[in-house]
Amino acid sequence: MSDSSTSTGTLSPDPAHMPLHVAIIMDGNGRWAQKRGWERMRGHQKGVDAVRRTVQGCMDYGVRYLTLYAFSTENWKRSTAEVSGLMLLLKTTLKAELESFHKNSIRLKVIGRRDRLPQDLVALIEEAEIKTKDNTALTLVVALDYGGRDEIARAVSNLAQDVLAGRMACGDIGEASIARYLDTVEVPDPDLVIRTSDVVRVSNFLLWQAAYSEFVFMDVCWPDFSKEHFLQALLSYQGRERRFGHDKAQDVPHG
Ligand code: IPE
Ligand code: IPE
Ligand code: MG
């Protein structure tokens, strides 16, 4: 989708065909700031407002799972100042939003590695996950120090350990059993993946899970992503014919 300025007017998404799970590659924070002659961190800070708008959009439209790509396994390659600025922003945002997430029945789940994150951030994540574990309105999955390849490599390593220990037989290894070793266990595959900032690539996001996702690429930097953009992406998704390899459209059983 290249014309992100198109107005959707009074259109609204069909509640009977909502994606169960929307995943977003929140890209373009740095460029948004740099275009204005500002530090890249200002783009990341402004991006938090777009996260709030999108979470609210999910609650309003009835999307049950939202995954946000917040920091990739490759993002450690950025400057020390940006990496530590991002870690601090993640910590302060999580602290500031936790009560409101909980009040709104939002369950928080963080996927990715934890062994390289600052200890205080890991402690906060654990506290938030425990506090919100029984919430049911929306599951907010945050992908943090996440990479699809790293996730699959960790899954294979854990699976191999279980085979060695006799807890699993080689003959039992299949798609369903592999999926149980991924960080996204108990999260349905994303129906819709949105990437902002007009960049058309996957950047190591949900490589296994997005096998049959619909993709919407939007020409808007993440800090400017509005409820209207979200609606456009949902409408684009609802106009797609999903086939999953069949020769005609398939109904997606979503509740
Ligand atoms: C996405 O925005 C946020 C993170 C990767 C943490 P970028 O920081 O990648 O912004 P651009 O792509 O440089 O504009
Ligand atoms: C992907 O964006 C990671 C996040 C949005 C967190 P990047 O900006 O890191 O991706 P590349 O480097 O442009 O592919
Ligand atoms: Mg980027």
PDB file of C-alpha atoms and ligand atoms in Angstrom:
ATOM      1  CA  MET A   1       0.000   0.000   0.000  1.00  0.00           C
ATOM      2  CA  SER A   2       1.802   3.137  -1.077  1.00  0.00           C
ATOM      3  CA  ASP A   3      -0.821   5.874  -0.662  1.00  0.00           C
ATOM      4  CA  SER A   4      -1.161   6.071   3.080  1.00  0.00           C
ATOM      5  CA  SER A   5      -2.972   9.415   2.835  1.00  0.00           C
ATOM      6  CA  THR A   6      -6.088   7.824   1.342  1.00  0.00           C
ATOM      7  CA  SER A   7      -8.979   8.560   3.648  1.00  0.00           C
ATOM      8  CA  THR A   8     -11.146   5.649   4.674  1.00  0.00           C
ATOM      9  CA  GLY A   9     -13.985   8.078   5.474  1.00  0.00           C
ATOM     10  CA  THR A  10     -16.739   6.362   7.421  1.00  0.00           C
ATOM     11  CA  LEU A  11     -15.577   2.832   6.510  1.00  0.00           C
ATOM     12  CA  SER A  12     -15.069   0.381   9.316  1.00  0.00           C
ATOM     13  CA  PRO A  13     -13.692  -3.154   9.288  1.00  0.00           C
ATOM     14  CA  ASP A  14     -16.071  -6.108   9.086  1.00  0.00           C
ATOM     15  CA  PRO A  15     -16.198  -7.493  12.641  1.00  0.00           C
ATOM     16  CA  ALA A  16     -16.844 -11.000  11.291  1.00  0.00           C
ATOM     17  CA  HIS A  17     -13.506 -11.049   9.444  1.00  0.00           C
ATOM     18  CA  MET A  18     -11.100  -9.416  11.828  1.00  0.00           C
ATOM     19  CA  PRO A  19      -7.571 -10.783  11.931  1.00  0.00           C
ATOM     20  CA  LEU A  20      -7.135 -12.664  15.196  1.00  0.00           C
ATOM     21  CA  HIS A  21      -3.470 -11.652  15.359  1.00  0.00           C
ATOM     22  CA  VAL A  22      -1.831  -8.519  13.931  1.00  0.00           C
ATOM     23  CA  ALA A  23       1.964  -8.231  14.052  1.00  0.00           C
ATOM     24  CA  ILE A  24       3.771  -4.964  13.358  1.00  0.00           C
ATOM     25  CA  ILE A  25       7.330  -4.101  12.339  1.00  0.00           C
ATOM     26  CA  MET A  26       7.373  -0.596  13.797  1.00  0.00           C
ATOM     27  CA  ASP A  27       9.933   0.958  11.455  1.00  0.00           C
ATOM     28  CA  GLY A  28      11.009   4.506  10.599  1.00  0.00           C
ATOM     29  CA  ASN A  29      11.510   6.119  14.015  1.00  0.00           C
ATOM     30  CA  GLY A  30      15.062   7.219  13.249  1.00  0.00           C
ATOM     31  CA  ARG A  31      14.239   8.659   9.830  1.00  0.00           C
ATOM     32  CA  TRP A  32      11.173  10.432  11.241  1.00  0.00           C
ATOM     33  CA  ALA A  33      13.419  12.283  13.694  1.00  0.00           C
ATOM     34  CA  GLN A  34      16.340  12.839  11.321  1.00  0.00           C
ATOM     35  CA  LYS A  35      14.038  14.419   8.712  1.00  0.00           C
ATOM     36  CA  ARG A  36      13.252  17.044  11.333  1.00  0.00           C
ATOM     37  CA  GLY A  37      16.915  17.544  12.251  1.00  0.00           C
ATOM     38  CA  TRP A  38      16.420  15.812  15.606  1.00  0.00           C
ATOM     39  CA  GLU A  39      18.187  13.004  17.450  1.00  0.00           C
ATOM     40  CA  ARG A  40      16.994   9.500  16.473  1.00  0.00           C
ATOM     41  CA  MET A  41      15.876   8.899  20.074  1.00  0.00           C
ATOM     42  CA  ARG A  42      13.142  11.511  19.668  1.00  0.00           C
ATOM     43  CA  GLY A  43      11.613   9.283  16.999  1.00  0.00           C
ATOM     44  CA  HIS A  44      11.670   6.299  19.332  1.00  0.00           C
ATOM     45  CA  GLN A  45      10.066   8.382  22.106  1.00  0.00           C
ATOM     46  CA  LYS A  46       7.337   9.586  19.777  1.00  0.00           C
ATOM     47  CA  GLY A  47       6.824   5.998  18.643  1.00  0.00           C
ATOM     48  CA  VAL A  48       5.464   5.169  22.112  1.00  0.00           C
ATOM     49  CA  ASP A  49       2.358   7.298  21.367  1.00  0.00           C
ATOM     50  CA  ALA A  50       1.797   5.237  18.217  1.00  0.00           C
ATOM     51  CA  VAL A  51       2.013   2.074  20.336  1.00  0.00           C
ATOM     52  CA  ARG A  52      -0.689   3.450  22.659  1.00  0.00           C
ATOM     53  CA  ARG A  53      -2.916   4.338  19.675  1.00  0.00           C
ATOM     54  CA  THR A  54      -2.454   0.889  18.159  1.00  0.00           C
ATOM     55  CA  VAL A  55      -3.205  -0.950  21.398  1.00  0.00           C
ATOM     56  CA  GLN A  56      -6.380   1.158  21.701  1.00  0.00           C
ATOM     57  CA  GLY A  57      -7.204   0.367  18.050  1.00  0.00           C
ATOM     58  CA  CYS A  58      -6.969  -3.363  18.806  1.00  0.00           C
ATOM     59  CA  MET A  59      -9.294  -2.959  21.790  1.00  0.00           C
ATOM     60  CA  ASP A  60     -11.769  -0.921  19.712  1.00  0.00           C
ATOM     61  CA  TYR A  61     -11.775  -3.256  16.696  1.00  0.00           C
ATOM     62  CA  GLY A  62     -11.570  -6.512  18.629  1.00  0.00           C
ATOM     63  CA  VAL A  63      -8.115  -7.716  17.545  1.00  0.00           C
ATOM     64  CA  ARG A  64      -7.171 -10.299  20.193  1.00  0.00           C
ATOM     65  CA  TYR A  65      -3.389 -10.590  19.669  1.00  0.00           C
ATOM     66  CA  LEU A  66      -0.958  -7.799  18.806  1.00  0.00           C
ATOM     67  CA  THR A  67       2.766  -8.428  18.358  1.00  0.00           C
ATOM     68  CA  LEU A  68       5.110  -5.448  18.236  1.00  0.00           C
ATOM     69  CA  TYR A  69       8.705  -5.777  17.016  1.00  0.00           C
ATOM     70  CA  ALA A  70      10.555  -3.538  19.454  1.00  0.00           C
ATOM     71  CA  PHE A  71      14.228  -4.623  19.192  1.00  0.00           C
ATOM     72  CA  SER A  72      15.834  -7.212  16.942  1.00  0.00           C
ATOM     73  CA  THR A  73      18.798  -9.510  17.587  1.00  0.00           C
ATOM     74  CA  GLU A  74      20.605  -7.349  15.019  1.00  0.00           C
ATOM     75  CA  ASN A  75      19.747  -3.990  16.642  1.00  0.00           C
ATOM     76  CA  TRP A  76      22.676  -4.433  19.099  1.00  0.00           C
ATOM     77  CA  LYS A  77      24.837  -3.292  16.161  1.00  0.00           C
ATOM     78  CA  ARG A  78      23.596   0.287  16.610  1.00  0.00           C
ATOM     79  CA  SER A  79      25.500   2.951  18.562  1.00  0.00           C
ATOM     80  CA  THR A  80      25.847   2.400  22.316  1.00  0.00           C
ATOM     81  CA  ALA A  81      23.890   5.606  22.902  1.00  0.00           C
ATOM     82  CA  GLU A  82      20.915   4.424  20.835  1.00  0.00           C
ATOM     83  CA  VAL A  83      20.934   0.914  22.327  1.00  0.00           C
ATOM     84  CA  SER A  84      21.028   2.184  25.914  1.00  0.00           C
ATOM     85  CA  GLY A  85      18.465   4.881  25.074  1.00  0.00           C
ATOM     86  CA  LEU A  86      16.135   2.197  23.719  1.00  0.00           C
ATOM     87  CA  MET A  87      16.603  -0.059  26.757  1.00  0.00           C
ATOM     88  CA  LEU A  88      15.817   2.852  29.063  1.00  0.00           C
ATOM     89  CA  LEU A  89      12.773   3.805  26.995  1.00  0.00           C
ATOM     90  CA  LEU A  90      11.490   0.227  27.100  1.00  0.00           C
ATOM     91  CA  LYS A  91      11.888   0.179  30.867  1.00  0.00           C
ATOM     92  CA  THR A  92      10.194   3.524  31.525  1.00  0.00           C
ATOM     93  CA  THR A  93       7.371   2.737  29.087  1.00  0.00           C
ATOM     94  CA  LEU A  94       6.692  -0.660  30.616  1.00  0.00           C
ATOM     95  CA  LYS A  95       6.696   0.883  34.107  1.00  0.00           C
ATOM     96  CA  ALA A  96       4.385   3.705  33.045  1.00  0.00           C
ATOM     97  CA  GLU A  97       1.903   1.541  31.109  1.00  0.00           C
ATOM     98  CA  LEU A  98       1.688  -1.543  33.318  1.00  0.00           C
ATOM     99  CA  GLU A  99      -1.233  -0.368  35.489  1.00  0.00           C
ATOM    100  CA  SER A 100      -3.251   0.790  32.503  1.00  0.00           C
ATOM    101  CA  PHE A 101      -2.567  -2.494  30.631  1.00  0.00           C
ATOM    102  CA  HIS A 102      -3.745  -4.425  33.639  1.00  0.00           C
ATOM    103  CA  LYS A 103      -6.872  -2.257  34.113  1.00  0.00           C
ATOM    104  CA  ASN A 104      -7.769  -2.852  30.471  1.00  0.00           C
ATOM    105  CA  SER A 105      -7.325  -6.625  30.793  1.00  0.00           C
ATOM    106  CA  ILE A 106      -4.242  -6.702  28.555  1.00  0.00           C
ATOM    107  CA  ARG A 107      -1.898  -9.671  28.961  1.00  0.00           C
ATOM    108  CA  LEU A 108       1.746  -8.943  28.276  1.00  0.00           C
ATOM    109  CA  LYS A 109       4.070 -11.562  26.812  1.00  0.00           C
ATOM    110  CA  VAL A 110       7.655 -10.872  25.792  1.00  0.00           C
ATOM    111  CA  ILE A 111       9.366 -13.035  23.173  1.00  0.00           C
ATOM    112  CA  GLY A 112      13.062 -13.135  22.314  1.00  0.00           C
ATOM    113  CA  ARG A 113      16.233 -13.678  24.333  1.00  0.00           C
ATOM    114  CA  ARG A 114      16.531 -12.464  27.884  1.00  0.00           C
ATOM    115  CA  ASP A 115      20.194 -13.240  28.570  1.00  0.00           C
ATOM    116  CA  ARG A 116      21.502 -10.038  26.958  1.00  0.00           C
ATOM    117  CA  LEU A 117      18.922  -7.576  28.318  1.00  0.00           C
ATOM    118  CA  PRO A 118      19.626  -5.362  31.365  1.00  0.00           C
ATOM    119  CA  GLN A 119      18.731  -7.232  34.575  1.00  0.00           C
ATOM    120  CA  ASP A 120      16.284  -4.564  35.802  1.00  0.00           C
ATOM    121  CA  LEU A 121      14.398  -4.732  32.499  1.00  0.00           C
ATOM    122  CA  VAL A 122      14.165  -8.535  32.740  1.00  0.00           C
ATOM    123  CA  ALA A 123      12.836  -8.234  36.316  1.00  0.00           C
ATOM    124  CA  LEU A 124      10.205  -5.739  35.173  1.00  0.00           C
ATOM    125  CA  ILE A 125       9.165  -7.988  32.271  1.00  0.00           C
ATOM    126  CA  GLU A 126       8.774 -10.953  34.622  1.00  0.00           C
ATOM    127  CA  GLU A 127       6.698  -8.875  37.032  1.00  0.00           C
ATOM    128  CA  ALA A 128       4.455  -7.601  34.197  1.00  0.00           C
ATOM    129  CA  GLU A 129       3.956 -11.077  32.737  1.00  0.00           C
ATOM    130  CA  ILE A 130       2.971 -12.543  36.095  1.00  0.00           C
ATOM    131  CA  LYS A 131       0.667  -9.639  37.007  1.00  0.00           C
ATOM    132  CA  THR A 132      -1.214  -9.743  33.681  1.00  0.00           C
ATOM    133  CA  LYS A 133      -1.205 -13.504  33.032  1.00  0.00           C
ATOM    134  CA  ASP A 134      -4.951 -14.007  33.494  1.00  0.00           C
ATOM    135  CA  ASN A 135      -6.036 -11.004  31.391  1.00  0.00           C
ATOM    136  CA  THR A 136      -8.070 -11.848  28.326  1.00  0.00           C
ATOM    137  CA  ALA A 137      -9.077  -8.737  26.313  1.00  0.00           C
ATOM    138  CA  LEU A 138      -5.839  -8.490  24.330  1.00  0.00           C
ATOM    139  CA  THR A 139      -2.540 -10.350  24.378  1.00  0.00           C
ATOM    140  CA  LEU A 140       0.229  -7.859  23.675  1.00  0.00           C
ATOM    141  CA  VAL A 141       3.352  -9.683  22.554  1.00  0.00           C
ATOM    142  CA  VAL A 142       6.520  -7.600  22.566  1.00  0.00           C
ATOM    143  CA  ALA A 143       9.402  -8.943  20.484  1.00  0.00           C
ATOM    144  CA  LEU A 144      12.533  -7.848  22.306  1.00  0.00           C
ATOM    145  CA  ASP A 145      16.053  -9.008  21.426  1.00  0.00           C
ATOM    146  CA  TYR A 146      14.038 -11.138  19.044  1.00  0.00           C
ATOM    147  CA  GLY A 147      15.130 -12.722  15.783  1.00  0.00           C
ATOM    148  CA  GLY A 148      13.285 -15.460  13.935  1.00  0.00           C
ATOM    149  CA  ARG A 149      16.474 -17.388  13.247  1.00  0.00           C
ATOM    150  CA  ASP A 150      17.641 -17.100  16.850  1.00  0.00           C
ATOM    151  CA  GLU A 151      14.222 -18.298  18.060  1.00  0.00           C
ATOM    152  CA  ILE A 152      14.362 -21.348  15.755  1.00  0.00           C
ATOM    153  CA  ALA A 153      17.957 -22.115  16.771  1.00  0.00           C
ATOM    154  CA  ARG A 154      17.020 -22.011  20.476  1.00  0.00           C
ATOM    155  CA  ALA A 155      13.972 -24.194  19.796  1.00  0.00           C
ATOM    156  CA  VAL A 156      16.095 -26.792  17.954  1.00  0.00           C
ATOM    157  CA  SER A 157      18.640 -26.831  20.766  1.00  0.00           C
ATOM    158  CA  ASN A 158      15.925 -27.400  23.427  1.00  0.00           C
ATOM    159  CA  LEU A 159      14.276 -30.036  21.292  1.00  0.00           C
ATOM    160  CA  ALA A 160      17.583 -31.863  20.789  1.00  0.00           C
ATOM    161  CA  GLN A 161      18.132 -31.868  24.549  1.00  0.00           C
ATOM    162  CA  ASP A 162      14.718 -33.476  25.048  1.00  0.00           C
ATOM    163  CA  VAL A 163      15.525 -36.132  22.441  1.00  0.00           C
ATOM    164  CA  LEU A 164      18.878 -36.848  24.124  1.00  0.00           C
ATOM    165  CA  ALA A 165      17.159 -37.133  27.499  1.00  0.00           C
ATOM    166  CA  GLY A 166      14.611 -39.571  26.047  1.00  0.00           C
ATOM    167  CA  ARG A 167      11.662 -37.210  26.550  1.00  0.00           C
ATOM    168  CA  MET A 168      10.952 -37.116  22.825  1.00  0.00           C
ATOM    169  CA  ALA A 169      11.525 -39.466  19.879  1.00  0.00           C
ATOM    170  CA  CYS A 170      12.983 -38.278  16.567  1.00  0.00           C
ATOM    171  CA  GLY A 171       9.953 -39.703  14.833  1.00  0.00           C
ATOM    172  CA  ASP A 172       7.709 -37.308  16.768  1.00  0.00           C
ATOM    173  CA  ILE A 173       9.397 -34.196  15.389  1.00  0.00           C
ATOM    174  CA  GLY A 174       7.025 -32.332  13.119  1.00  0.00           C
ATOM    175  CA  GLU A 175       5.600 -28.871  12.536  1.00  0.00           C
ATOM    176  CA  ALA A 176       3.327 -28.958  15.581  1.00  0.00           C
ATOM    177  CA  SER A 177       6.028 -30.175  17.964  1.00  0.00           C
ATOM    178  CA  ILE A 178       8.559 -27.629  16.681  1.00  0.00           C
ATOM    179  CA  ALA A 179       6.000 -24.836  17.165  1.00  0.00           C
ATOM    180  CA  ARG A 180       5.709 -25.853  20.828  1.00  0.00           C
ATOM    181  CA  TYR A 181       9.391 -25.026  21.349  1.00  0.00           C
ATOM    182  CA  LEU A 182       9.103 -21.528  19.887  1.00  0.00           C
ATOM    183  CA  ASP A 183       8.707 -18.413  22.057  1.00  0.00           C
ATOM    184  CA  THR A 184       5.248 -17.929  20.546  1.00  0.00           C
ATOM    185  CA  VAL A 185       3.803 -21.118  22.073  1.00  0.00           C
ATOM    186  CA  GLU A 186       0.074 -20.524  22.715  1.00  0.00           C
ATOM    187  CA  VAL A 187       0.025 -17.518  20.363  1.00  0.00           C
ATOM    188  CA  PRO A 188      -1.737 -18.128  17.029  1.00  0.00           C
ATOM    189  CA  ASP A 189       0.189 -17.349  13.845  1.00  0.00           C
ATOM    190  CA  PRO A 190      -0.196 -13.735  12.700  1.00  0.00           C
ATOM    191  CA  ASP A 191      -2.917 -13.210  10.111  1.00  0.00           C
ATOM    192  CA  LEU A 192      -1.653  -9.774   9.181  1.00  0.00           C
ATOM    193  CA  VAL A 193       1.880  -8.354   9.318  1.00  0.00           C
ATOM    194  CA  ILE A 194       2.199  -4.590   8.895  1.00  0.00           C
ATOM    195  CA  ARG A 195       5.505  -2.834   8.248  1.00  0.00           C
ATOM    196  CA  THR A 196       5.731   0.937   8.285  1.00  0.00           C
ATOM    197  CA  SER A 197       8.205   3.374   6.667  1.00  0.00           C
ATOM    198  CA  ASP A 198       7.948   1.997   3.121  1.00  0.00           C
ATOM    199  CA  VAL A 199      10.648  -0.630   3.701  1.00  0.00           C
ATOM    200  CA  VAL A 200       9.709  -3.947   2.086  1.00  0.00           C
ATOM    201  CA  ARG A 201      11.525  -6.708   3.931  1.00  0.00           C
ATOM    202  CA  VAL A 202      10.990  -9.092   6.841  1.00  0.00           C
ATOM    203  CA  SER A 203      14.141  -8.289   8.883  1.00  0.00           C
ATOM    204  CA  ASN A 204      14.114 -11.605  10.782  1.00  0.00           C
ATOM    205  CA  PHE A 205      10.564 -11.177  12.154  1.00  0.00           C
ATOM    206  CA  LEU A 206       8.387 -14.253  12.895  1.00  0.00           C
ATOM    207  CA  LEU A 207      10.035 -16.318  10.141  1.00  0.00           C
ATOM    208  CA  TRP A 208       8.269 -19.536  11.109  1.00  0.00           C
ATOM    209  CA  GLN A 209       4.941 -18.029  12.156  1.00  0.00           C
ATOM    210  CA  ALA A 210       4.390 -15.745   9.144  1.00  0.00           C
ATOM    211  CA  ALA A 211       4.370 -18.622   6.635  1.00  0.00           C
ATOM    212  CA  TYR A 212       0.829 -17.707   5.502  1.00  0.00           C
ATOM    213  CA  SER A 213       0.427 -14.179   6.866  1.00  0.00           C
ATOM    214  CA  GLU A 214      -0.882 -11.354   4.726  1.00  0.00           C
ATOM    215  CA  PHE A 215       1.602  -8.445   4.477  1.00  0.00           C
ATOM    216  CA  VAL A 216       0.765  -4.739   4.314  1.00  0.00           C
ATOM    217  CA  PHE A 217       3.640  -2.301   3.753  1.00  0.00           C
ATOM    218  CA  MET A 218       2.768   1.307   4.491  1.00  0.00           C
ATOM    219  CA  ASP A 219       4.403   4.559   3.502  1.00  0.00           C
ATOM    220  CA  VAL A 220       4.234   6.145   6.951  1.00  0.00           C
ATOM    221  CA  CYS A 221       6.944   6.329   9.606  1.00  0.00           C
ATOM    222  CA  TRP A 222       5.970   4.612  12.847  1.00  0.00           C
ATOM    223  CA  PRO A 223       5.644   7.796  14.984  1.00  0.00           C
ATOM    224  CA  ASP A 224       2.935   9.023  12.566  1.00  0.00           C
ATOM    225  CA  PHE A 225       1.040   5.715  12.494  1.00  0.00           C
ATOM    226  CA  SER A 226      -2.561   6.605  13.378  1.00  0.00           C
ATOM    227  CA  LYS A 227      -5.792   4.745  13.975  1.00  0.00           C
ATOM    228  CA  GLU A 228      -6.675   5.683  10.391  1.00  0.00           C
ATOM    229  CA  HIS A 229      -3.547   3.896   9.104  1.00  0.00           C
ATOM    230  CA  PHE A 230      -4.442   0.893  11.223  1.00  0.00           C
ATOM    231  CA  LEU A 231      -7.936   0.898   9.747  1.00  0.00           C
ATOM    232  CA  GLN A 232      -6.477   1.080   6.209  1.00  0.00           C
ATOM    233  CA  ALA A 233      -4.313  -1.958   6.909  1.00  0.00           C
ATOM    234  CA  LEU A 234      -7.290  -3.889   8.312  1.00  0.00           C
ATOM    235  CA  LEU A 235      -9.399  -3.006   5.271  1.00  0.00           C
ATOM    236  CA  SER A 236      -6.594  -4.083   2.957  1.00  0.00           C
ATOM    237  CA  TYR A 237      -6.384  -7.399   4.841  1.00  0.00           C
ATOM    238  CA  GLN A 238     -10.141  -7.879   4.552  1.00  0.00           C
ATOM    239  CA  GLY A 239      -9.929  -7.418   0.790  1.00  0.00           C
ATOM    240  CA  ARG A 240      -7.453 -10.307   0.413  1.00  0.00           C
ATOM    241  CA  GLU A 241      -8.222 -13.837  -0.681  1.00  0.00           C
ATOM    242  CA  ARG A 242      -6.397 -16.258   1.607  1.00  0.00           C
ATOM    243  CA  ARG A 243      -5.813 -19.648   0.025  1.00  0.00           C
ATOM    244  CA  PHE A 244      -3.232 -21.528   2.120  1.00  0.00           C
ATOM    245  CA  GLY A 245      -2.286 -23.524  -0.967  1.00  0.00           C
ATOM    246  CA  HIS A 246      -5.852 -24.405  -1.980  1.00  0.00           C
ATOM    247  CA  ASP A 247      -7.236 -23.410  -5.385  1.00  0.00           C
ATOM    248  CA  LYS A 248      -9.780 -21.032  -3.923  1.00  0.00           C
ATOM    249  CA  ALA A 249     -10.370 -18.772  -0.926  1.00  0.00           C
ATOM    250  CA  GLN A 250     -10.507 -20.406   2.490  1.00  0.00           C
ATOM    251  CA  ASP A 251     -12.538 -19.273   5.464  1.00  0.00           C
ATOM    252  CA  VAL A 252     -10.390 -18.477   8.449  1.00  0.00           C
ATOM    253  CA  PRO A 253     -12.105 -19.730  11.594  1.00  0.00           C
ATOM    254  CA  HIS A 254     -11.604 -16.832  13.985  1.00  0.00           C
ATOM    255  CA  GLY A 255     -13.316 -16.230  17.260  1.00  0.00           C
TER     256      GLY A 255
HETATM  257  C1  IPE B   1      12.400   1.163  14.288  1.00  0.00           C
HETATM  258  O1  IPE B   1      12.845   2.376  13.814  1.00  0.00           O
HETATM  259  C2  IPE B   1      12.671   0.961  15.748  1.00  0.00           C
HETATM  260  C3  IPE B   1      13.780   0.042  16.049  1.00  0.00           C
HETATM  261  C4  IPE B   1      14.440  -0.684  15.195  1.00  0.00           C
HETATM  262  C5  IPE B   1      14.173  -0.056  17.450  1.00  0.00           C
HETATM  263  P1  IPE B   1      14.333   2.546  13.290  1.00  0.00           P
HETATM  264  O2  IPE B   1      15.189   2.972  14.425  1.00  0.00           O
HETATM  265  O3  IPE B   1      14.781   1.348  12.570  1.00  0.00           O
HETATM  266  O4  IPE B   1      14.150   3.766  12.299  1.00  0.00           O
HETATM  267  P2  IPE B   1      14.851   3.935  10.877  1.00  0.00           P
HETATM  268  O5  IPE B   1      14.538   2.705  10.082  1.00  0.00           O
HETATM  269  O6  IPE B   1      16.309   4.098  11.117  1.00  0.00           O
HETATM  270  O7  IPE B   1      14.207   5.149  10.334  1.00  0.00           O
HETATM  271  C1  IPE B   2      13.432  -4.159  12.269  1.00  0.00           C
HETATM  272  O1  IPE B   2      13.758  -2.883  11.839  1.00  0.00           O
HETATM  273  C2  IPE B   2      13.467  -4.219  13.770  1.00  0.00           C
HETATM  274  C3  IPE B   2      12.458  -3.436  14.477  1.00  0.00           C
HETATM  275  C4  IPE B   2      11.508  -2.724  13.944  1.00  0.00           C
HETATM  276  C5  IPE B   2      12.533  -3.518  15.897  1.00  0.00           C
HETATM  277  P1  IPE B   2      15.251  -2.492  11.402  1.00  0.00           P
HETATM  278  O2  IPE B   2      15.195  -1.044  11.102  1.00  0.00           O
HETATM  279  O3  IPE B   2      16.221  -2.929  12.435  1.00  0.00           O
HETATM  280  O4  IPE B   2      15.471  -3.361  10.100  1.00  0.00           O
HETATM  281  P2  IPE B   2      16.507  -3.187   8.906  1.00  0.00           P
HETATM  282  O5  IPE B   2      17.880  -3.143   9.511  1.00  0.00           O
HETATM  283  O6  IPE B   2      16.173  -1.906   8.208  1.00  0.00           O
HETATM  284  O7  IPE B   2      16.270  -4.379   8.026  1.00  0.00           O
HETATM  285 MG    MG B   3      14.639   0.756  10.636  1.00  0.00          MG
END
